[in-house]
Amino acid sequence: GDSVTQMEGPVTLSEEAFLTINCTYTATGYPSLFWYVQYPGEGLQLLLKATKADDKGSNKGFEATYRKETTSFHLEKGSVQVSDSAVYFCALFYTGRRALTFGSGTRLQVQP
Amino acid sequence: EAGVAQSPRYKIIEKRQSVAFWCNPISGHATLYWYQQILGQGPKLLIQFQNNGVVDDSQLPKDRFSAERLKGVDSTLKIQPAKLEDSAVYLCASSWTSGGPVETQYFGPGTRLLVL
């Protein structure tokens, strides 16, 4: 079945550091890929998405590129801020199943 | 636009008791999802409705969990009787149409359940 694997956290960075959170997936067919973010005390929010190979999703300075050849969708940001501290979830949407499959989440802690 | 509403936000019960969670999706959203998020894990789909019909309940433990969406709007998820391993956050989400490949799911704040 389909699955998503994320790097384990927590990831601790200093403000203005470069961020990469790795995500790889296994799926039958061609899923759409998502990054969701969960800030402390809040619900999941869509951060960005990509629906086909080589698409790049971007939002709030975050980027991720859908790499079919490596089945990856790594999240990057050039300069993190304290306000980016949250849990980040990679997810895929496989039309055969019609629901999101999530990774286990990666906690990011940004220190001033 | 109002978001997905859930209540209660927190619930503590003893094992073998029953509990119910309520969700009101974004107005006009035909598809409603219930997810279970155990601490340290990603959300896992329990059940998906389109309007008032069940699309997928393959991962719902039907011996103890039930859900309904009678009028195609709000939904209730029930656990009876609860077990210790049901301690989790229960997330409700909704989306506009029937769950196509580029559709965004909007999540509520969740209900945190602790079973003692």
JSON list of C-alpha atoms in Angstrom, two decimals:
[
{"chain": "A", "resi": 1, "resn": "GLY", "atom": "CA", "xyz": [0.00, 0.00, 0.00]},
{"chain": "A", "resi": 2, "resn": "ASP", "atom": "CA", "xyz": [0.94, 3.64, -0.16]},
{"chain": "A", "resi": 3, "resn": "SER", "atom": "CA", "xyz": [3.16, 5.12, 2.55]},
{"chain": "A", "resi": 4, "resn": "VAL", "atom": "CA", "xyz": [5.16, 8.22, 3.43]},
{"chain": "A", "resi": 5, "resn": "THR", "atom": "CA", "xyz": [8.47, 8.28, 5.29]},
{"chain": "A", "resi": 6, "resn": "GLN", "atom": "CA", "xyz": [9.80, 11.44, 6.91]},
{"chain": "A", "resi": 7, "resn": "MET", "atom": "CA", "xyz": [13.05, 12.18, 8.70]},
{"chain": "A", "resi": 8, "resn": "GLU", "atom": "CA", "xyz": [12.74, 11.91, 12.43]},
{"chain": "A", "resi": 9, "resn": "GLY", "atom": "CA", "xyz": [12.85, 15.00, 14.57]},
{"chain": "A", "resi": 10, "resn": "PRO", "atom": "CA", "xyz": [13.17, 17.15, 16.37]},
{"chain": "A", "resi": 11, "resn": "VAL", "atom": "CA", "xyz": [15.14, 19.33, 14.02]},
{"chain": "A", "resi": 12, "resn": "THR", "atom": "CA", "xyz": [16.70, 22.21, 15.92]},
{"chain": "A", "resi": 13, "resn": "LEU", "atom": "CA", "xyz": [18.04, 25.19, 14.00]},
{"chain": "A", "resi": 14, "resn": "SER", "atom": "CA", "xyz": [19.12, 28.71, 14.71]},
{"chain": "A", "resi": 15, "resn": "GLU", "atom": "CA", "xyz": [17.21, 31.59, 13.18]},
{"chain": "A", "resi": 16, "resn": "GLU", "atom": "CA", "xyz": [18.15, 32.28, 9.52]},
{"chain": "A", "resi": 17, "resn": "ALA", "atom": "CA", "xyz": [19.55, 28.76, 9.04]},
{"chain": "A", "resi": 18, "resn": "PHE", "atom": "CA", "xyz": [18.72, 26.66, 5.98]},
{"chain": "A", "resi": 19, "resn": "LEU", "atom": "CA", "xyz": [16.06, 23.99, 6.45]},
{"chain": "A", "resi": 20, "resn": "THR", "atom": "CA", "xyz": [15.60, 20.64, 4.75]},
{"chain": "A", "resi": 21, "resn": "ILE", "atom": "CA", "xyz": [13.07, 18.06, 5.89]},
{"chain": "A", "resi": 22, "resn": "ASN", "atom": "CA", "xyz": [13.27, 14.85, 3.89]},
{"chain": "A", "resi": 23, "resn": "CYS", "atom": "CA", "xyz": [10.19, 13.02, 2.64]},
{"chain": "A", "resi": 24, "resn": "THR", "atom": "CA", "xyz": [9.98, 9.93, 0.46]},
{"chain": "A", "resi": 25, "resn": "TYR", "atom": "CA", "xyz": [6.91, 8.01, -0.60]},
{"chain": "A", "resi": 26, "resn": "THR", "atom": "CA", "xyz": [5.72, 4.68, -1.92]},
{"chain": "A", "resi": 27, "resn": "ALA", "atom": "CA", "xyz": [2.58, 4.65, -4.01]},
{"chain": "A", "resi": 28, "resn": "THR", "atom": "CA", "xyz": [0.91, 2.86, -6.87]},
{"chain": "A", "resi": 29, "resn": "GLY", "atom": "CA", "xyz": [0.24, 5.28, -9.67]},
{"chain": "A", "resi": 30, "resn": "TYR", "atom": "CA", "xyz": [0.87, 9.00, -9.54]},
{"chain": "A", "resi": 31, "resn": "PRO", "atom": "CA", "xyz": [-0.17, 10.64, -6.29]},
{"chain": "A", "resi": 32, "resn": "SER", "atom": "CA", "xyz": [-0.40, 14.30, -5.47]},
{"chain": "A", "resi": 33, "resn": "LEU", "atom": "CA", "xyz": [1.99, 15.37, -2.71]},
{"chain": "A", "resi": 34, "resn": "PHE", "atom": "CA", "xyz": [1.44, 17.80, 0.14]},
{"chain": "A", "resi": 35, "resn": "TRP", "atom": "CA", "xyz": [3.15, 19.41, 3.09]},
{"chain": "A", "resi": 36, "resn": "TYR", "atom": "CA", "xyz": [0.93, 20.30, 6.03]},
{"chain": "A", "resi": 37, "resn": "VAL", "atom": "CA", "xyz": [2.03, 22.28, 9.09]},
{"chain": "A", "resi": 38, "resn": "GLN", "atom": "CA", "xyz": [0.69, 22.11, 12.63]},
{"chain": "A", "resi": 39, "resn": "TYR", "atom": "CA", "xyz": [1.52, 25.08, 14.82]},
{"chain": "A", "resi": 40, "resn": "PRO", "atom": "CA", "xyz": [1.27, 24.62, 18.60]},
{"chain": "A", "resi": 41, "resn": "GLY", "atom": "CA", "xyz": [-2.36, 24.46, 19.68]},
{"chain": "A", "resi": 42, "resn": "GLU", "atom": "CA", "xyz": [-3.70, 24.74, 16.14]},
{"chain": "A", "resi": 43, "resn": "GLY", "atom": "CA", "xyz": [-5.10, 22.42, 13.50]},
{"chain": "A", "resi": 44, "resn": "LEU", "atom": "CA", "xyz": [-3.32, 21.14, 10.41]},
{"chain": "A", "resi": 45, "resn": "GLN", "atom": "CA", "xyz": [-2.89, 23.71, 7.66]},
{"chain": "A", "resi": 46, "resn": "LEU", "atom": "CA", "xyz": [-1.91, 23.12, 4.08]},
{"chain": "A", "resi": 47, "resn": "LEU", "atom": "CA", "xyz": [1.53, 24.59, 3.44]},
{"chain": "A", "resi": 48, "resn": "LEU", "atom": "CA", "xyz": [2.11, 23.63, -0.20]},
{"chain": "A", "resi": 49, "resn": "LYS", "atom": "CA", "xyz": [1.31, 20.97, -2.75]},
{"chain": "A", "resi": 50, "resn": "ALA", "atom": "CA", "xyz": [2.40, 19.51, -6.09]},
{"chain": "A", "resi": 51, "resn": "THR", "atom": "CA", "xyz": [0.23, 17.39, -8.33]},
{"chain": "A", "resi": 52, "resn": "LYS", "atom": "CA", "xyz": [2.63, 15.97, -10.92]},
{"chain": "A", "resi": 53, "resn": "ALA", "atom": "CA", "xyz": [6.28, 15.14, -11.47]},
{"chain": "A", "resi": 54, "resn": "ASP", "atom": "CA", "xyz": [8.71, 18.10, -11.52]},
{"chain": "A", "resi": 55, "resn": "ASP", "atom": "CA", "xyz": [6.08, 20.46, -10.12]},
{"chain": "A", "resi": 56, "resn": "LYS", "atom": "CA", "xyz": [7.38, 22.80, -7.43]},
{"chain": "A", "resi": 57, "resn": "GLY", "atom": "CA", "xyz": [5.07, 23.85, -4.64]},
{"chain": "A", "resi": 58, "resn": "SER", "atom": "CA", "xyz": [5.89, 27.02, -2.72]},
{"chain": "A", "resi": 59, "resn": "ASN", "atom": "CA", "xyz": [4.40, 29.12, 0.06]},
{"chain": "A", "resi": 60, "resn": "LYS", "atom": "CA", "xyz": [5.71, 31.44, 2.80]},
{"chain": "A", "resi": 61, "resn": "GLY", "atom": "CA", "xyz": [9.30, 30.91, 1.64]},
{"chain": "A", "resi": 62, "resn": "PHE", "atom": "CA", "xyz": [9.00, 27.11, 1.76]},
{"chain": "A", "resi": 63, "resn": "GLU", "atom": "CA", "xyz": [9.52, 25.03, -1.37]},
{"chain": "A", "resi": 64, "resn": "ALA", "atom": "CA", "xyz": [9.28, 21.38, -2.35]},
{"chain": "A", "resi": 65, "resn": "THR", "atom": "CA", "xyz": [9.76, 19.70, -5.74]},
{"chain": "A", "resi": 66, "resn": "TYR", "atom": "CA", "xyz": [7.96, 16.50, -6.78]},
{"chain": "A", "resi": 67, "resn": "ARG", "atom": "CA", "xyz": [10.76, 14.12, -7.84]},
{"chain": "A", "resi": 68, "resn": "LYS", "atom": "CA", "xyz": [9.27, 11.02, -9.43]},
{"chain": "A", "resi": 69, "resn": "GLU", "atom": "CA", "xyz": [12.63, 9.40, -10.13]},
{"chain": "A", "resi": 70, "resn": "THR", "atom": "CA", "xyz": [13.60, 9.45, -6.45]},
{"chain": "A", "resi": 71, "resn": "THR", "atom": "CA", "xyz": [10.00, 9.34, -5.11]},
{"chain": "A", "resi": 72, "resn": "SER", "atom": "CA", "xyz": [10.79, 12.33, -2.92]},
{"chain": "A", "resi": 73, "resn": "PHE", "atom": "CA", "xyz": [9.22, 15.64, -1.91]},
{"chain": "A", "resi": 74, "resn": "HIS", "atom": "CA", "xyz": [11.75, 17.31, 0.38]},
{"chain": "A", "resi": 75, "resn": "LEU", "atom": "CA", "xyz": [10.74, 20.54, 2.13]},
{"chain": "A", "resi": 76, "resn": "GLU", "atom": "CA", "xyz": [13.22, 23.43, 2.07]},
{"chain": "A", "resi": 77, "resn": "LYS", "atom": "CA", "xyz": [13.44, 26.98, 3.31]},
{"chain": "A", "resi": 78, "resn": "GLY", "atom": "CA", "xyz": [16.39, 29.28, 2.87]},
{"chain": "A", "resi": 79, "resn": "SER", "atom": "CA", "xyz": [16.13, 31.18, 6.16]},
{"chain": "A", "resi": 80, "resn": "VAL", "atom": "CA", "xyz": [13.94, 29.93, 8.99]},
{"chain": "A", "resi": 81, "resn": "GLN", "atom": "CA", "xyz": [12.35, 32.12, 11.64]},
{"chain": "A", "resi": 82, "resn": "VAL", "atom": "CA", "xyz": [11.30, 31.38, 15.20]},
{"chain": "A", "resi": 83, "resn": "SER", "atom": "CA", "xyz": [7.69, 31.54, 14.01]},
{"chain": "A", "resi": 84, "resn": "ASP", "atom": "CA", "xyz": [8.33, 28.51, 11.76]},
{"chain": "A", "resi": 85, "resn": "SER", "atom": "CA", "xyz": [8.57, 26.28, 14.84]},
{"chain": "A", "resi": 86, "resn": "ALA", "atom": "CA", "xyz": [5.90, 23.64, 14.29]},
{"chain": "A", "resi": 87, "resn": "VAL", "atom": "CA", "xyz": [5.34, 20.03, 13.27]},
{"chain": "A", "resi": 88, "resn": "TYR", "atom": "CA", "xyz": [5.54, 19.40, 9.51]},
{"chain": "A", "resi": 89, "resn": "PHE", "atom": "CA", "xyz": [3.72, 16.51, 7.86]},
{"chain": "A", "resi": 90, "resn": "CYS", "atom": "CA", "xyz": [4.35, 15.16, 4.39]},
{"chain": "A", "resi": 91, "resn": "ALA", "atom": "CA", "xyz": [1.32, 13.51, 2.80]},
{"chain": "A", "resi": 92, "resn": "LEU", "atom": "CA", "xyz": [0.19, 11.95, -0.42]},
{"chain": "A", "resi": 93, "resn": "PHE", "atom": "CA", "xyz": [-3.21, 11.83, -2.03]},
{"chain": "A", "resi": 94, "resn": "TYR", "atom": "CA", "xyz": [-3.78, 8.80, -4.14]},
{"chain": "A", "resi": 95, "resn": "THR", "atom": "CA", "xyz": [-6.90, 9.00, -6.23]},
{"chain": "A", "resi": 96, "resn": "GLY", "atom": "CA", "xyz": [-7.43, 5.27, -5.91]},
{"chain": "A", "resi": 97, "resn": "ARG", "atom": "CA", "xyz": [-7.93, 5.67, -2.19]},
{"chain": "A", "resi": 98, "resn": "ARG", "atom": "CA", "xyz": [-9.24, 9.25, -2.16]},
{"chain": "A", "resi": 99, "resn": "ALA", "atom": "CA", "xyz": [-7.80, 10.20, 1.22]},
{"chain": "A", "resi": 100, "resn": "LEU", "atom": "CA", "xyz": [-4.55, 11.61, 2.53]},
{"chain": "A", "resi": 101, "resn": "THR", "atom": "CA", "xyz": [-1.79, 9.29, 3.73]},
{"chain": "A", "resi": 102, "resn": "PHE", "atom": "CA", "xyz": [0.48, 11.09, 6.18]},
{"chain": "A", "resi": 103, "resn": "GLY", "atom": "CA", "xyz": [4.02, 10.62, 7.34]},
{"chain": "A", "resi": 104, "resn": "SER", "atom": "CA", "xyz": [4.75, 10.62, 11.06]},
{"chain": "A", "resi": 105, "resn": "GLY", "atom": "CA", "xyz": [5.66, 14.30, 11.19]},
{"chain": "A", "resi": 106, "resn": "THR", "atom": "CA", "xyz": [8.87, 16.20, 11.88]},
{"chain": "A", "resi": 107, "resn": "ARG", "atom": "CA", "xyz": [9.08, 18.72, 14.69]},
{"chain": "A", "resi": 108, "resn": "LEU", "atom": "CA", "xyz": [11.07, 21.85, 13.88]},
{"chain": "A", "resi": 109, "resn": "GLN", "atom": "CA", "xyz": [12.40, 24.03, 16.67]},
{"chain": "A", "resi": 110, "resn": "VAL", "atom": "CA", "xyz": [13.96, 27.35, 15.68]},
{"chain": "A", "resi": 111, "resn": "GLN", "atom": "CA", "xyz": [16.01, 29.12, 18.30]},
{"chain": "A", "resi": 112, "resn": "PRO", "atom": "CA", "xyz": [16.60, 32.90, 18.29]},
{"chain": "B", "resi": 1, "resn": "GLU", "atom": "CA", "xyz": [-15.32, 31.92, 5.79]},
{"chain": "B", "resi": 2, "resn": "ALA", "atom": "CA", "xyz": [-15.71, 29.91, 8.98]},
{"chain": "B", "resi": 3, "resn": "GLY", "atom": "CA", "xyz": [-13.41, 26.94, 9.35]},
{"chain": "B", "resi": 4, "resn": "VAL", "atom": "CA", "xyz": [-14.13, 23.37, 10.38]},
{"chain": "B", "resi": 5, "resn": "ALA", "atom": "CA", "xyz": [-15.61, 23.32, 13.87]},
{"chain": "B", "resi": 6, "resn": "GLN", "atom": "CA", "xyz": [-15.13, 20.48, 16.34]},
{"chain": "B", "resi": 7, "resn": "SER", "atom": "CA", "xyz": [-16.30, 19.87, 19.87]},
{"chain": "B", "resi": 8, "resn": "PRO", "atom": "CA", "xyz": [-15.40, 19.16, 22.53]},
{"chain": "B", "resi": 9, "resn": "ARG", "atom": "CA", "xyz": [-11.74, 20.18, 22.37]},
{"chain": "B", "resi": 10, "resn": "TYR", "atom": "CA", "xyz": [-10.73, 17.87, 25.20]},
{"chain": "B", "resi": 11, "resn": "LYS", "atom": "CA", "xyz": [-12.29, 14.79, 26.77]},
{"chain": "B", "resi": 12, "resn": "ILE", "atom": "CA", "xyz": [-11.13, 12.50, 29.55]},
{"chain": "B", "resi": 13, "resn": "ILE", "atom": "CA", "xyz": [-13.01, 9.24, 30.12]},
{"chain": "B", "resi": 14, "resn": "GLU", "atom": "CA", "xyz": [-12.40, 5.88, 31.74]},
{"chain": "B", "resi": 15, "resn": "LYS", "atom": "CA", "xyz": [-12.02, 2.73, 29.69]},
{"chain": "B", "resi": 16, "resn": "ARG", "atom": "CA", "xyz": [-15.25, 1.01, 28.72]},
{"chain": "B", "resi": 17, "resn": "GLN", "atom": "CA", "xyz": [-17.13, 4.33, 28.78]},
{"chain": "B", "resi": 18, "resn": "SER", "atom": "CA", "xyz": [-18.60, 5.84, 25.63]},
{"chain": "B", "resi": 19, "resn": "VAL", "atom": "CA", "xyz": [-17.76, 9.17, 24.03]},
{"chain": "B", "resi": 20, "resn": "ALA", "atom": "CA", "xyz": [-18.96, 11.20, 21.05]},
{"chain": "B", "resi": 21, "resn": "PHE", "atom": "CA", "xyz": [-17.30, 13.87, 18.98]},
{"chain": "B", "resi": 22, "resn": "TRP", "atom": "CA", "xyz": [-19.00, 16.41, 16.76]},
{"chain": "B", "resi": 23, "resn": "CYS", "atom": "CA", "xyz": [-17.81, 18.09, 13.57]},
{"chain": "B", "resi": 24, "resn": "ASN", "atom": "CA", "xyz": [-19.31, 20.85, 11.46]},
{"chain": "B", "resi": 25, "resn": "PRO", "atom": "CA", "xyz": [-17.50, 21.19, 8.11]},
{"chain": "B", "resi": 26, "resn": "ILE", "atom": "CA", "xyz": [-17.03, 24.31, 6.04]},
{"chain": "B", "resi": 27, "resn": "SER", "atom": "CA", "xyz": [-20.32, 25.32, 4.48]},
{"chain": "B", "resi": 28, "resn": "GLY", "atom": "CA", "xyz": [-20.85, 23.68, 1.10]},
{"chain": "B", "resi": 29, "resn": "HIS", "atom": "CA", "xyz": [-18.13, 21.06, 1.49]},
{"chain": "B", "resi": 30, "resn": "ALA", "atom": "CA", "xyz": [-19.50, 17.74, 0.30]},
{"chain": "B", "resi": 31, "resn": "THR", "atom": "CA", "xyz": [-16.71, 15.51, 1.58]},
{"chain": "B", "resi": 32, "resn": "LEU", "atom": "CA", "xyz": [-16.01, 15.00, 5.27]},
{"chain": "B", "resi": 33, "resn": "TYR", "atom": "CA", "xyz": [-13.19, 12.98, 6.83]},
{"chain": "B", "resi": 34, "resn": "TRP", "atom": "CA", "xyz": [-12.44, 11.71, 10.32]},
{"chain": "B", "resi": 35, "resn": "TYR", "atom": "CA", "xyz": [-8.79, 11.03, 11.12]},
{"chain": "B", "resi": 36, "resn": "GLN", "atom": "CA", "xyz": [-7.17, 9.56, 14.24]},
{"chain": "B", "resi": 37, "resn": "GLN", "atom": "CA", "xyz": [-3.79, 11.00, 15.26]},
{"chain": "B", "resi": 38, "resn": "ILE", "atom": "CA", "xyz": [-1.96, 9.02, 17.93]},
{"chain": "B", "resi": 39, "resn": "LEU", "atom": "CA", "xyz": [0.84, 10.88, 19.71]},
{"chain": "B", "resi": 40, "resn": "GLY", "atom": "CA", "xyz": [4.00, 10.89, 17.62]},
{"chain": "B", "resi": 41, "resn": "GLN", "atom": "CA", "xyz": [2.27, 9.63, 14.49]},
{"chain": "B", "resi": 42, "resn": "GLY", "atom": "CA", "xyz": [0.64, 11.16, 11.47]},
{"chain": "B", "resi": 43, "resn": "PRO", "atom": "CA", "xyz": [-3.13, 11.26, 11.12]},
{"chain": "B", "resi": 44, "resn": "LYS", "atom": "CA", "xyz": [-4.77, 8.06, 9.90]},
{"chain": "B", "resi": 45, "resn": "LEU", "atom": "CA", "xyz": [-8.08, 8.05, 8.05]},
{"chain": "B", "resi": 46, "resn": "LEU", "atom": "CA", "xyz": [-10.96, 6.43, 9.92]},
{"chain": "B", "resi": 47, "resn": "ILE", "atom": "CA", "xyz": [-13.90, 7.22, 7.66]},
{"chain": "B", "resi": 48, "resn": "GLN", "atom": "CA", "xyz": [-14.77, 9.38, 4.67]},
{"chain": "B", "resi": 49, "resn": "PHE", "atom": "CA", "xyz": [-18.23, 10.65, 3.75]},
{"chain": "B", "resi": 50, "resn": "GLN", "atom": "CA", "xyz": [-19.44, 12.21, 0.54]},
{"chain": "B", "resi": 51, "resn": "ASN", "atom": "CA", "xyz": [-22.62, 14.07, 1.39]},
{"chain": "B", "resi": 52, "resn": "ASN", "atom": "CA", "xyz": [-24.38, 11.59, 3.70]},
{"chain": "B", "resi": 53, "resn": "GLY", "atom": "CA", "xyz": [-22.92, 8.42, 2.18]},
{"chain": "B", "resi": 54, "resn": "VAL", "atom": "CA", "xyz": [-19.85, 6.49, 3.33]},
{"chain": "B", "resi": 55, "resn": "VAL", "atom": "CA", "xyz": [-17.04, 6.40, 0.75]},
{"chain": "B", "resi": 56, "resn": "ASP", "atom": "CA", "xyz": [-14.38, 4.59, 2.79]},
{"chain": "B", "resi": 57, "resn": "ASP", "atom": "CA", "xyz": [-14.60, 3.09, 6.27]},
{"chain": "B", "resi": 58, "resn": "SER", "atom": "CA", "xyz": [-12.08, 0.32, 5.75]},
{"chain": "B", "resi": 59, "resn": "GLN", "atom": "CA", "xyz": [-9.91, 1.42, 8.69]},
{"chain": "B", "resi": 60, "resn": "LEU", "atom": "CA", "xyz": [-12.73, 2.12, 11.13]},
{"chain": "B", "resi": 61, "resn": "PRO", "atom": "CA", "xyz": [-12.82, -0.42, 14.02]},
{"chain": "B", "resi": 62, "resn": "LYS", "atom": "CA", "xyz": [-16.48, -1.12, 13.56]},
{"chain": "B", "resi": 63, "resn": "ASP", "atom": "CA", "xyz": [-16.84, -3.20, 16.70]},
{"chain": "B", "resi": 64, "resn": "ARG", "atom": "CA", "xyz": [-16.46, -0.04, 18.77]},
{"chain": "B", "resi": 65, "resn": "PHE", "atom": "CA", "xyz": [-16.44, 2.99, 16.46]},
{"chain": "B", "resi": 66, "resn": "SER", "atom": "CA", "xyz": [-19.40, 4.39, 14.57]},
{"chain": "B", "resi": 67, "resn": "ALA", "atom": "CA", "xyz": [-19.95, 7.58, 12.60]},
{"chain": "B", "resi": 68, "resn": "GLU", "atom": "CA", "xyz": [-22.84, 9.24, 10.89]},
{"chain": "B", "resi": 69, "resn": "ARG", "atom": "CA", "xyz": [-23.56, 12.24, 8.73]},
{"chain": "B", "resi": 70, "resn": "LEU", "atom": "CA", "xyz": [-27.32, 12.10, 8.52]},
{"chain": "B", "resi": 71, "resn": "LYS", "atom": "CA", "xyz": [-28.15, 15.30, 6.63]},
{"chain": "B", "resi": 72, "resn": "GLY", "atom": "CA", "xyz": [-24.92, 15.57, 4.69]},
{"chain": "B", "resi": 73, "resn": "VAL", "atom": "CA", "xyz": [-23.67, 18.44, 6.84]},
{"chain": "B", "resi": 74, "resn": "ASP", "atom": "CA", "xyz": [-22.38, 17.88, 10.36]},
{"chain": "B", "resi": 75, "resn": "SER", "atom": "CA", "xyz": [-21.10, 14.54, 11.60]},
{"chain": "B", "resi": 76, "resn": "THR", "atom": "CA", "xyz": [-20.73, 12.59, 14.83]},
{"chain": "B", "resi": 77, "resn": "LEU", "atom": "CA", "xyz": [-18.06, 10.01, 15.65]},
{"chain": "B", "resi": 78, "resn": "LYS", "atom": "CA", "xyz": [-18.74, 7.68, 18.57]},
{"chain": "B", "resi": 79, "resn": "ILE", "atom": "CA", "xyz": [-16.60, 5.23, 20.50]},
{"chain": "B", "resi": 80, "resn": "GLN", "atom": "CA", "xyz": [-18.32, 2.59, 22.63]},
{"chain": "B", "resi": 81, "resn": "PRO", "atom": "CA", "xyz": [-16.72, 1.11, 24.65]},
{"chain": "B", "resi": 82, "resn": "ALA", "atom": "CA", "xyz": [-13.44, 3.03, 24.72]},
{"chain": "B", "resi": 83, "resn": "LYS", "atom": "CA", "xyz": [-10.08, 1.33, 25.17]},
{"chain": "B", "resi": 84, "resn": "LEU", "atom": "CA", "xyz": [-6.82, 2.76, 26.44]},
{"chain": "B", "resi": 85, "resn": "GLU", "atom": "CA", "xyz": [-5.36, 2.65, 22.92]},
{"chain": "B", "resi": 86, "resn": "ASP", "atom": "CA", "xyz": [-8.09, 5.01, 21.69]},
{"chain": "B", "resi": 87, "resn": "SER", "atom": "CA", "xyz": [-6.28, 7.90, 23.39]},
{"chain": "B", "resi": 88, "resn": "ALA", "atom": "CA", "xyz": [-5.51, 10.21, 20.48]},
{"chain": "B", "resi": 89, "resn": "VAL", "atom": "CA", "xyz": [-6.51, 13.42, 18.74]},
{"chain": "B", "resi": 90, "resn": "TYR", "atom": "CA", "xyz": [-9.53, 13.01, 16.49]},
{"chain": "B", "resi": 91, "resn": "LEU", "atom": "CA", "xyz": [-9.38, 15.33, 13.52]},
{"chain": "B", "resi": 92, "resn": "CYS", "atom": "CA", "xyz": [-12.22, 16.26, 11.24]},
{"chain": "B", "resi": 93, "resn": "ALA", "atom": "CA", "xyz": [-11.53, 17.62, 7.77]},
{"chain": "B", "resi": 94, "resn": "SER", "atom": "CA", "xyz": [-13.66, 18.68, 4.83]},
{"chain": "B", "resi": 95, "resn": "SER", "atom": "CA", "xyz": [-13.16, 19.38, 1.15]},
{"chain": "B", "resi": 96, "resn": "TRP", "atom": "CA", "xyz": [-15.21, 21.00, -1.58]},
{"chain": "B", "resi": 97, "resn": "THR", "atom": "CA", "xyz": [-16.24, 18.24, -3.93]},
{"chain": "B", "resi": 98, "resn": "SER", "atom": "CA", "xyz": [-15.56, 14.55, -4.15]},
{"chain": "B", "resi": 99, "resn": "GLY", "atom": "CA", "xyz": [-11.89, 14.45, -3.24]},
{"chain": "B", "resi": 100, "resn": "GLY", "atom": "CA", "xyz": [-10.11, 14.97, -6.55]},
{"chain": "B", "resi": 101, "resn": "PRO", "atom": "CA", "xyz": [-6.33, 14.97, -6.91]},
{"chain": "B", "resi": 102, "resn": "VAL", "atom": "CA", "xyz": [-5.81, 18.70, -6.44]},
{"chain": "B", "resi": 103, "resn": "GLU", "atom": "CA", "xyz": [-8.32, 19.30, -3.73]},
{"chain": "B", "resi": 104, "resn": "THR", "atom": "CA", "xyz": [-7.37, 20.81, -0.40]},
{"chain": "B", "resi": 105, "resn": "GLN", "atom": "CA", "xyz": [-8.63, 19.28, 2.82]},
{"chain": "B", "resi": 106, "resn": "TYR", "atom": "CA", "xyz": [-9.31, 21.78, 5.59]},
{"chain": "B", "resi": 107, "resn": "PHE", "atom": "CA", "xyz": [-8.80, 20.52, 9.12]},
{"chain": "B", "resi": 108, "resn": "GLY", "atom": "CA", "xyz": [-10.51, 21.40, 12.36]},
{"chain": "B", "resi": 109, "resn": "PRO", "atom": "CA", "xyz": [-8.59, 21.94, 15.61]},
{"chain": "B", "resi": 110, "resn": "GLY", "atom": "CA", "xyz": [-9.23, 18.37, 16.75]},
{"chain": "B", "resi": 111, "resn": "THR", "atom": "CA", "xyz": [-10.60, 16.71, 19.87]},
{"chain": "B", "resi": 112, "resn": "ARG", "atom": "CA", "xyz": [-7.97, 15.37, 22.26]},
{"chain": "B", "resi": 113, "resn": "LEU", "atom": "CA", "xyz": [-9.21, 12.18, 23.96]},
{"chain": "B", "resi": 114, "resn": "LEU", "atom": "CA", "xyz": [-7.55, 10.62, 26.98]},
{"chain": "B", "resi": 115, "resn": "VAL", "atom": "CA", "xyz": [-8.79, 7.20, 28.09]},
{"chain": "B", "resi": 116, "resn": "LEU", "atom": "CA", "xyz": [-7.79, 6.23, 31.63]}
]
